[in-house]
XYZ file of C-alpha atoms in Angstrom:
609
model
C 110.659 -53.427 23.909
C 114.210 -55.040 25.487
C 113.405 -57.612 22.614
C 113.403 -54.986 19.560
C 116.437 -52.866 20.788
C 118.054 -50.716 17.484
C 121.091 -49.607 17.926
C 120.676 -46.750 15.732
C 124.447 -45.438 15.914
C 125.553 -47.934 14.037
C 124.911 -51.224 12.110
C 124.718 -54.177 14.465
C 126.152 -57.144 13.194
C 123.675 -60.300 12.185
C 124.676 -62.561 15.703
C 123.849 -59.457 17.615
C 120.196 -58.751 16.446
C 117.760 -60.070 19.265
C 116.572 -63.338 18.089
C 112.540 -62.274 18.929
C 113.355 -59.669 15.609
C 114.905 -62.087 13.880
C 112.465 -64.509 11.615
C 112.600 -68.240 12.487
C 113.882 -70.152 9.449
C 114.010 -73.739 11.550
C 110.496 -73.895 10.456
C 112.430 -75.090 6.813
C 115.281 -76.513 7.697
C 116.253 -76.912 11.716
C 120.301 -77.229 10.840
C 121.964 -76.582 7.841
C 123.344 -80.156 7.985
C 119.531 -81.279 7.490
C 119.111 -78.431 4.041
C 122.386 -79.758 2.628
C 120.826 -83.384 3.121
C 117.733 -82.603 1.264
C 120.469 -80.856 -1.538
C 121.872 -84.344 -2.507
C 118.799 -85.768 -2.203
C 117.501 -83.477 -4.990
C 120.635 -83.651 -6.952
C 120.275 -87.909 -6.950
C 116.579 -87.240 -8.230
C 117.284 -85.846 -11.169
C 118.589 -89.130 -13.742
C 115.134 -90.674 -12.092
C 113.365 -87.363 -13.484
C 115.559 -87.838 -16.601
C 114.421 -91.495 -17.401
C 110.017 -90.294 -16.878
C 111.275 -88.346 -20.828
C 109.344 -90.029 -23.478
C 107.211 -91.992 -21.521
C 104.121 -89.876 -20.059
C 102.009 -90.087 -23.360
C 101.611 -93.934 -23.071
C 99.049 -94.570 -20.258
C 97.189 -92.231 -17.896
C 98.949 -93.919 -15.743
C 101.912 -93.182 -17.153
C 101.231 -89.586 -17.449
C 99.701 -89.106 -13.777
C 103.330 -90.739 -12.452
C 105.314 -88.099 -14.284
C 102.901 -84.761 -13.439
C 103.140 -86.198 -9.834
C 106.929 -86.691 -9.374
C 107.481 -83.580 -12.056
C 105.691 -81.650 -8.975
C 107.356 -83.643 -6.382
C 110.831 -83.065 -7.645
C 109.795 -79.242 -7.906
C 108.226 -78.818 -4.539
C 111.725 -80.364 -3.015
C 113.239 -77.684 -4.848
C 111.230 -74.406 -3.852
C 111.887 -75.295 0.061
C 115.397 -75.506 -0.155
C 116.184 -72.510 -2.541
C 114.211 -70.550 -0.111
C 115.760 -71.627 2.548
C 119.032 -70.860 0.693
C 118.385 -67.072 -0.164
C 116.519 -65.787 2.838
C 119.866 -67.313 4.343
C 121.837 -65.620 2.154
C 120.014 -61.931 2.136
C 119.621 -61.540 5.681
C 123.550 -61.363 5.443
C 125.279 -61.048 1.859
C 128.625 -61.103 3.188
C 128.443 -64.716 4.796
C 130.460 -66.991 2.978
C 128.891 -69.976 4.323
C 125.209 -69.332 3.018
C 126.558 -67.397 -0.627
C 127.854 -71.333 -1.384
C 124.620 -72.843 0.417
C 122.735 -70.711 -2.073
C 125.217 -71.224 -4.670
C 125.267 -74.817 -4.863
C 121.326 -74.346 -4.575
C 120.861 -72.740 -7.754
C 123.322 -74.938 -9.411
C 120.567 -77.762 -8.509
C 118.291 -75.827 -9.413
C 119.930 -75.476 -12.591
C 120.018 -78.830 -13.225
C 115.989 -79.729 -12.198
C 114.693 -76.999 -14.204
C 116.805 -78.933 -17.642
C 116.089 -82.848 -16.942
C 112.758 -81.381 -16.484
C 112.598 -79.055 -19.362
C 110.517 -81.933 -22.110
C 107.736 -81.680 -19.951
C 105.646 -79.663 -20.796
C 106.146 -80.138 -25.169
C 105.565 -83.834 -23.785
C 102.243 -83.049 -23.025
C 101.397 -81.070 -25.359
C 102.221 -83.638 -27.408
C 99.212 -85.626 -26.217
C 96.699 -85.459 -29.141
C 93.355 -84.168 -27.255
C 91.181 -86.780 -27.488
C 93.763 -89.207 -25.942
C 93.601 -86.473 -22.964
C 90.460 -86.389 -23.060
C 90.334 -89.911 -22.773
C 92.778 -90.912 -20.195
C 90.850 -88.232 -17.615
C 87.895 -90.195 -18.180
C 89.274 -93.362 -17.082
C 91.653 -91.889 -14.146
C 89.744 -90.162 -11.192
C 93.777 -89.525 -9.966
C 93.939 -87.412 -12.755
C 90.496 -85.315 -12.024
C 92.753 -82.786 -9.676
C 95.282 -81.690 -12.806
C 92.242 -80.983 -15.087
C 92.569 -77.360 -14.926
C 96.493 -77.524 -14.712
C 96.953 -79.727 -18.498
C 93.973 -76.780 -19.666
C 96.342 -74.564 -18.804
C 99.898 -76.325 -20.476
C 97.735 -77.476 -23.896
C 95.269 -74.030 -24.270
C 98.486 -72.914 -26.008
C 98.526 -75.940 -28.605
C 98.240 -74.224 -31.590
C 100.993 -71.818 -30.560
C 103.770 -74.773 -30.139
C 105.776 -75.855 -32.286
C 107.679 -78.801 -33.321
C 109.843 -80.048 -30.988
C 112.662 -79.678 -33.117
C 111.743 -75.728 -33.737
C 111.000 -75.578 -29.686
C 114.407 -76.606 -28.921
C 116.085 -74.218 -31.774
C 114.628 -71.539 -30.242
C 114.654 -72.112 -26.149
C 118.578 -72.718 -27.632
C 118.194 -69.144 -29.152
C 117.584 -68.185 -25.686
C 120.349 -66.444 -24.714
C 120.504 -64.702 -27.608
C 117.088 -62.664 -27.561
C 118.198 -61.670 -24.002
C 121.103 -60.021 -25.195
C 119.105 -56.983 -24.928
C 118.224 -56.933 -22.148
C 121.166 -57.633 -20.273
C 123.409 -55.524 -22.320
C 120.808 -52.608 -21.048
C 120.954 -54.217 -17.785
C 124.783 -54.122 -17.885
C 124.787 -50.724 -19.218
C 122.256 -48.947 -16.820
C 123.806 -50.572 -13.464
C 127.624 -51.259 -14.008
C 129.039 -48.884 -16.884
C 127.135 -45.911 -16.242
C 129.114 -43.267 -14.631
C 127.010 -40.013 -13.497
C 129.191 -37.267 -12.749
C 129.065 -35.876 -9.144
C 126.313 -34.032 -7.986
C 126.127 -31.080 -4.682
C 123.524 -32.692 -2.312
C 121.445 -30.842 0.439
C 125.157 -30.140 2.874
C 126.838 -28.836 -0.485
C 129.000 -30.748 -0.737
C 130.516 -33.060 -4.342
C 129.117 -35.975 -3.867
C 128.550 -39.551 -6.494
C 125.810 -39.445 -8.233
C 124.002 -43.397 -7.958
C 121.056 -45.079 -9.158
C 120.595 -45.116 -5.233
C 120.981 -41.466 -4.727
C 119.372 -40.160 -7.397
C 115.475 -41.287 -5.627
C 117.169 -39.946 -2.411
C 118.113 -36.211 -4.310
C 115.223 -35.893 -5.844
C 112.633 -36.238 -2.679
C 114.687 -33.464 -1.666
C 113.641 -30.611 -0.007
C 116.430 -27.957 -2.100
C 115.243 -27.054 -5.528
C 118.941 -26.314 -6.723
C 119.985 -30.162 -5.596
C 117.159 -31.716 -7.427
C 117.876 -29.317 -10.814
C 121.159 -30.474 -10.432
C 120.726 -34.166 -9.822
C 118.438 -34.853 -12.715
C 120.828 -32.523 -15.199
C 123.558 -34.553 -14.347
C 121.794 -38.304 -14.242
C 119.928 -37.118 -17.938
C 123.162 -35.777 -19.191
C 124.882 -39.594 -18.911
C 121.685 -41.151 -20.540
C 122.037 -38.735 -23.250
C 125.724 -39.684 -24.523
C 124.027 -43.384 -24.369
C 120.619 -42.511 -25.861
C 121.173 -43.716 -29.348
C 123.193 -47.025 -28.020
C 119.831 -47.103 -25.875
C 117.448 -47.321 -29.096
C 119.506 -49.690 -30.503
C 118.993 -52.224 -27.320
C 114.949 -51.535 -27.318
C 114.586 -51.629 -31.050
C 116.379 -54.906 -30.950
C 114.135 -56.324 -27.577
C 110.511 -55.110 -29.217
C 112.095 -56.590 -32.529
C 112.437 -60.168 -30.534
C 109.399 -59.996 -28.782
C 107.207 -59.320 -32.379
C 110.096 -62.292 -33.845
C 108.721 -64.875 -30.997
C 105.260 -63.831 -31.124
C 104.722 -64.069 -34.921
C 107.104 -67.182 -34.581
C 104.000 -69.510 -32.118
C 101.206 -68.113 -34.382
C 100.735 -64.995 -32.100
C 98.834 -61.792 -34.043
C 101.075 -59.423 -31.382
C 103.824 -59.649 -28.735
C 101.013 -58.193 -26.831
C 98.788 -60.706 -27.164
C 101.619 -63.715 -26.864
C 102.869 -61.997 -23.376
C 99.134 -61.421 -22.220
C 98.089 -65.483 -23.271
C 100.320 -66.385 -20.653
C 98.239 -65.582 -18.159
C 95.258 -66.271 -20.173
C 94.385 -62.632 -20.164
C 92.144 -60.376 -22.750
C 93.301 -57.698 -24.660
C 90.617 -56.017 -24.069
C 91.967 -56.139 -19.912
C 94.911 -53.814 -21.402
C 93.103 -51.355 -23.717
C 90.228 -50.494 -21.394
C 93.698 -49.658 -19.240
C 94.948 -46.909 -20.873
C 91.105 -45.853 -22.255
C 89.800 -44.786 -18.881
C 93.102 -43.427 -17.448
C 93.457 -41.157 -20.788
C 89.738 -39.980 -19.688
C 90.167 -39.911 -16.030
C 93.853 -37.373 -16.565
C 92.523 -34.152 -15.678
C 92.568 -35.453 -11.730
C 95.900 -36.013 -12.166
C 96.720 -31.893 -13.976
C 94.683 -31.331 -11.244
C 96.790 -32.955 -8.269
C 99.863 -31.231 -10.049
C 98.501 -27.931 -10.206
C 97.839 -29.091 -6.211
C 101.700 -29.422 -6.176
C 103.075 -26.364 -8.135
C 100.302 -23.752 -5.763
C 102.106 -25.628 -2.950
C 105.361 -25.377 -3.987
C 104.508 -21.715 -5.128
C 106.833 -21.694 -7.720
C 106.584 -19.798 -11.075
C 107.376 -22.674 -13.118
C 106.706 -26.335 -12.332
C 109.695 -28.603 -13.708
C 109.487 -32.591 -13.570
C 112.179 -32.544 -11.050
C 109.566 -31.364 -8.573
C 107.315 -33.985 -8.798
C 109.210 -36.239 -5.942
C 109.269 -33.793 -3.286
C 107.077 -34.257 -0.772
C 104.820 -31.498 -0.203
C 104.387 -32.414 3.294
C 108.120 -32.170 4.625
C 108.353 -35.264 7.209
C 105.691 -37.099 8.427
C 104.391 -35.767 11.569
C 103.718 -39.455 13.088
C 106.231 -42.314 13.522
C 105.742 -45.907 14.706
C 107.931 -48.217 16.743
C 107.545 -51.617 15.365
C 105.529 -52.493 18.785
C 103.025 -49.933 17.661
C 103.119 -50.433 14.321
C 102.106 -54.346 15.078
C 99.296 -52.510 17.269
C 98.268 -50.100 14.417
C 98.470 -53.091 12.219
C 95.748 -55.773 13.682
C 93.370 -52.460 14.577
C 93.563 -50.685 10.917
C 92.891 -54.157 8.711
C 90.313 -55.406 11.282
C 88.106 -55.118 8.215
C 89.396 -58.409 7.213
C 87.493 -60.632 9.866
C 89.429 -62.701 12.822
C 90.179 -64.955 10.419
C 92.917 -62.748 8.483
C 93.710 -61.015 12.172
C 94.531 -64.058 13.737
C 96.978 -65.319 10.571
C 98.587 -61.660 11.230
C 98.931 -62.349 15.039
C 100.715 -65.532 13.473
C 102.938 -64.052 11.749
C 104.111 -61.615 14.514
C 104.062 -64.101 17.240
C 106.118 -67.198 15.499
C 109.122 -65.252 13.887
C 107.414 -64.508 10.050
C 109.672 -61.041 10.189
C 113.341 -60.109 9.758
C 112.686 -56.585 11.728
C 116.151 -54.566 11.455
C 118.695 -53.409 9.019
C 122.235 -55.152 10.089
C 125.206 -55.097 8.515
C 125.768 -57.696 4.865
C 121.382 -57.756 4.846
C 119.783 -56.440 1.219
C 118.234 -54.369 1.415
C 114.133 -53.103 1.003
C 111.136 -55.351 1.804
C 109.520 -58.356 0.252
C 107.376 -61.501 1.006
C 108.623 -64.840 -0.293
C 107.991 -68.363 0.841
C 107.021 -71.338 -0.564
C 104.596 -74.487 -0.313
C 106.356 -76.197 2.538
C 106.958 -73.086 4.577
C 105.953 -70.004 6.183
C 105.456 -66.705 3.767
C 108.204 -64.857 5.289
C 108.741 -60.707 5.552
C 112.203 -59.727 5.072
C 111.990 -56.034 6.681
C 115.185 -52.603 6.928
C 112.635 -50.895 9.793
C 112.933 -47.825 10.253
C 110.412 -46.024 13.389
C 108.421 -44.347 9.780
C 104.849 -44.148 8.426
C 105.907 -45.393 5.000
C 107.474 -48.674 6.840
C 104.049 -49.058 8.339
C 102.683 -49.272 4.733
C 105.906 -51.159 3.675
C 104.858 -53.929 6.767
C 101.139 -53.803 6.041
C 101.891 -54.073 2.169
C 104.545 -57.208 3.163
C 102.229 -58.690 4.750
C 99.038 -58.475 1.943
C 101.141 -60.700 -0.180
C 101.986 -62.931 2.982
C 98.487 -63.712 3.569
C 97.566 -64.464 0.406
C 100.435 -66.758 0.015
C 99.067 -68.470 3.151
C 96.027 -69.244 2.528
C 96.272 -70.293 -1.286
C 99.393 -72.915 0.523
C 96.115 -73.822 3.355
C 93.860 -74.042 0.481
C 95.436 -75.319 -2.504
C 96.840 -78.495 -3.664
C 101.007 -77.492 -4.380
C 100.056 -78.051 -8.436
C 97.645 -74.343 -7.732
C 99.631 -73.693 -4.665
C 101.299 -70.609 -6.179
C 99.636 -67.585 -8.064
C 100.420 -65.373 -11.118
C 101.584 -61.726 -10.703
C 98.710 -60.379 -11.937
C 96.867 -61.666 -8.711
C 99.965 -60.910 -7.002
C 99.679 -57.230 -7.030
C 95.623 -56.702 -5.499
C 96.073 -57.911 -1.550
C 99.230 -56.065 -1.228
C 97.750 -52.225 -2.118
C 93.527 -53.230 -0.722
C 95.834 -53.830 2.751
C 97.400 -50.428 1.469
C 94.198 -48.536 1.877
C 92.234 -50.592 4.123
C 94.809 -48.953 6.445
C 95.001 -45.496 4.548
C 90.928 -45.326 5.511
C 91.850 -46.176 9.118
C 94.121 -44.094 9.068
C 91.777 -41.304 8.252
C 88.828 -42.157 10.579
C 91.158 -42.298 13.538
C 93.904 -39.471 13.003
C 92.261 -35.411 13.422
C 94.959 -33.579 13.030
C 94.912 -31.672 9.886
C 98.796 -32.515 9.624
C 98.859 -35.640 9.816
C 96.141 -35.789 7.443
C 97.222 -33.899 5.160
C 100.180 -36.558 5.091
C 97.950 -39.405 4.811
C 96.311 -38.125 1.952
C 98.966 -36.848 -0.318
C 100.841 -40.100 0.773
C 97.583 -41.927 -0.846
C 97.674 -39.822 -3.882
C 101.524 -40.022 -4.297
C 100.665 -43.755 -4.320
C 97.760 -43.850 -6.626
C 100.048 -41.318 -9.554
C 102.889 -43.748 -9.014
C 100.717 -47.201 -9.686
C 98.318 -46.493 -11.464
C 99.103 -43.331 -13.668
C 102.375 -43.619 -14.113
C 102.765 -47.203 -14.909
C 99.739 -46.666 -17.303
C 101.803 -44.326 -19.079
C 104.996 -46.794 -19.722
C 101.984 -49.338 -20.921
C 101.257 -47.081 -23.108
C 104.597 -46.337 -24.475
C 105.419 -49.946 -24.921
C 102.382 -50.964 -26.321
C 102.795 -47.974 -29.024
C 106.626 -48.853 -30.192
C 106.104 -52.495 -30.093
C 102.951 -51.778 -32.820
C 105.085 -48.894 -34.742
C 108.005 -51.620 -35.048
C 105.079 -53.964 -36.699
C 104.812 -51.459 -39.041
C 108.322 -51.582 -39.628
C 109.106 -48.091 -38.623
C 112.433 -48.048 -37.508
C 112.995 -47.084 -33.583
C 115.146 -44.608 -33.356
C 115.937 -42.337 -30.054
C 114.515 -39.363 -31.516
C 110.919 -41.505 -32.525
C 110.965 -42.724 -29.030
C 111.902 -39.744 -27.197
C 109.634 -37.003 -29.140
C 107.261 -39.604 -28.694
C 107.575 -40.031 -25.179
C 108.516 -36.175 -24.465
C 104.063 -36.158 -26.284
C 102.979 -38.833 -23.545
C 104.509 -37.171 -20.575
C 103.197 -34.286 -21.221
C 99.556 -35.088 -21.522
C 99.517 -37.449 -18.483
C 101.382 -34.660 -16.620
C 99.210 -31.916 -18.231
C 99.409 -27.655 -19.171
C 101.096 -27.347 -15.845
C 104.431 -28.812 -15.928
C 107.407 -27.088 -18.467
C 108.493 -29.477 -21.039
C 111.616 -30.295 -20.426
C 113.583 -31.869 -22.967
C 115.651 -33.995 -20.247
C 112.175 -36.702 -19.906
C 111.667 -37.095 -23.222
C 114.453 -39.796 -22.714
C 113.199 -41.040 -19.338
C 112.371 -44.404 -21.814
C 116.388 -45.136 -21.530
C 116.253 -45.588 -18.238
C 113.275 -47.723 -17.642
C 114.051 -51.597 -16.864
C 110.768 -52.619 -16.857
C 110.229 -52.060 -20.701
C 112.779 -55.583 -21.271
C 109.906 -57.301 -19.293
C 107.558 -57.183 -22.169
C 104.045 -56.338 -21.008
C 104.771 -56.739 -17.330
C 103.752 -52.581 -16.199
C 99.661 -52.828 -17.072
C 99.444 -55.489 -14.253
C 101.103 -52.457 -11.255
C 97.881 -50.246 -12.944
C 95.202 -52.777 -13.151
C 96.404 -54.442 -9.749
C 95.907 -51.079 -7.026
C 93.168 -50.155 -9.542
C 91.216 -53.701 -8.609
C 92.488 -52.912 -4.768
C 90.927 -49.660 -5.027
C 87.468 -50.682 -5.730
C 87.414 -53.904 -3.597
C 89.346 -52.199 -0.227
C 86.389 -49.204 -0.521
C 83.297 -52.431 -0.833
C 84.984 -54.436 1.815
C 85.340 -50.690 4.519
C 81.904 -50.186 3.916
C 81.038 -53.536 5.003
C 78.976 -54.059 1.318
C 77.222 -57.504 1.992
C 79.431 -60.490 0.667
C 82.384 -58.271 -0.404
C 84.653 -60.156 2.011
C 83.551 -63.614 1.533
C 84.209 -62.780 -1.996
C 87.906 -61.013 -1.595
C 88.695 -64.088 1.055
C 87.339 -66.568 -1.770
C 90.244 -64.451 -4.036
C 93.143 -64.663 -1.545
C 92.709 -68.705 -1.342
C 91.667 -69.667 -5.157
C 96.210 -69.334 -6.063
C 96.301 -71.260 -9.643
C 93.239 -72.997 -9.562
C 91.718 -70.822 -12.194
C 92.616 -68.299 -14.518
C 93.100 -65.123 -12.964
C 90.386 -63.500 -15.070
C 87.723 -66.208 -13.265
C 89.154 -65.517 -9.652
C 88.834 -61.935 -9.870
C 84.950 -62.987 -11.001
C 84.809 -64.937 -8.538
C 85.668 -61.724 -5.994
C 83.590 -59.403 -7.554
C 85.398 -57.621 -10.151
C 85.013 -58.239 -13.349
C 88.662 -56.556 -15.153
C 87.625 -57.030 -18.868
C 85.054 -54.047 -17.757
C 86.174 -50.418 -16.983
C 83.912 -50.293 -13.683
C 86.374 -51.175 -10.934
C 89.331 -48.681 -13.232
C 86.226 -45.959 -13.019
C 86.028 -46.747 -8.990
C 89.179 -46.412 -8.649
C 88.889 -42.996 -9.527
C 86.827 -41.783 -7.985
C 88.660 -42.283 -5.034
C 90.768 -41.199 -6.046
C 89.198 -37.716 -6.865
C 87.075 -38.025 -3.051
C 91.229 -37.977 -1.462
C 91.702 -35.132 -3.588
C 89.350 -33.139 -3.064
C 89.793 -33.367 1.083
C 93.326 -32.795 0.647
C 92.818 -29.224 -1.481
C 89.563 -28.285 1.430
C 92.468 -28.887 4.188
C 95.275 -27.535 2.291
C 93.118 -24.600 1.777
C 92.358 -24.565 5.591
C 95.464 -24.481 6.384
C 96.358 -21.195 4.042
C 93.745 -18.730 5.898
């Protein structure tokens, strides 16, 4: 353990963190000077990229040159961007790296401006011309899928002048989202509330999440009412920003000749709209399962009335097991064994070659993530605390990192990435496999209860809650299309009904929850949240097959991890054995939820006798 020493009394300064527990960024650039040299070269390349404008439609050779040059500059750009953001995140107070990150960002902006003509110009090449180019030039063959995905939206692209006008209004379209963000993060001041020690503390977004998990019910109620009282005072303003945002989505979709904002948003990744509708249908059909879980919560908390502020307090108190970093690495390798030797070898590489920045230090960005570029390791940022939750976070981020690693090893740069729709499958698959392993190896009923509760809570928060958001989001877009004014009153009463439908009759209809829509940033993301729910469902179904050793299941799953953007997401998942246009995969996930709920109910009943 010497190299993993953690001084829990105070935060270490970055320079005091043992090297072995930091990520090794010299694998990207050996020195900052090498990084700066690359930055200067990128800046110098901008005029060359601009000079290609207007040429790429002239011949197959010119098209090939254009694609290759644009891809090459993007590839280099990603590498410098990743280096600068990782360096900046490890100590946000270090002005040297703040400065380098700002430089990288400004080059990012100038390159994206210099390449903005690229996609519209490809669209302008007539279809038969493009087919001719592909037929006569073998070197274009690898780019066939890229060209297909760019040109498949051809009928939705306007003239260059119209597109330019729309692009120029980009900041105006983004204003509602920006206004929401400023209001929500900077301008809103929350009142003081009492914490568990009975002290008056300033309520913030971060503290709210913590207080909602407090075992002290008065603390939860106080925080809940104080938070919503503040939103209530601004609900008309939030209704205006959200309503304008919805209108902007609807307007842009109409201008681009899409039937609806949803059709436009899903077309981006070639996701059929039936995927969305199927999710809503199957989840709605299985709401009685969520109601049962909510009943269990009411029973365990032993309350006369269950309120919305009782939803996040852990049912089982502190986790009865903790993991040090070494123990977590060991448990990860044991738990993820069903993924096979090759997969485990990559995990070992992550541990041995310092892909992970483990410890908290002063100025370090909070939370956890996986990040990298085509030419770098898929690095992971952690802020380790010895806990079961951190073990889950670790396998989650490793799910992203191995997905990135396998994609980059098996795909050329042009397809060396993947969409969010696919990203949100690999990470929960790992979590599900870990849950299965822990349930097979942990015999103490208290530990099992904790693990089952952890799983069910994750399922509730990801599948049920995100689908509730998706249902609300679609409803308000549809109503706005029909010309219904999205007033705060209209949205609040609908949201309250929706919440009651999801959580069921055991929960009191707290008036505050009706205005929860005012504080959800995802409602500004344009049909984004459903992907968390479809991803978690697919992960649950896939993990079950892998763990049960179903024939071919692992090979199919690995084919998904290697596919990147080489095919459309729906097709990638079909090859992995999950057809996301059908309902079976969500139904499979619901079965797992039900089995684990059954077991939790039994364990708790046994504890109570």
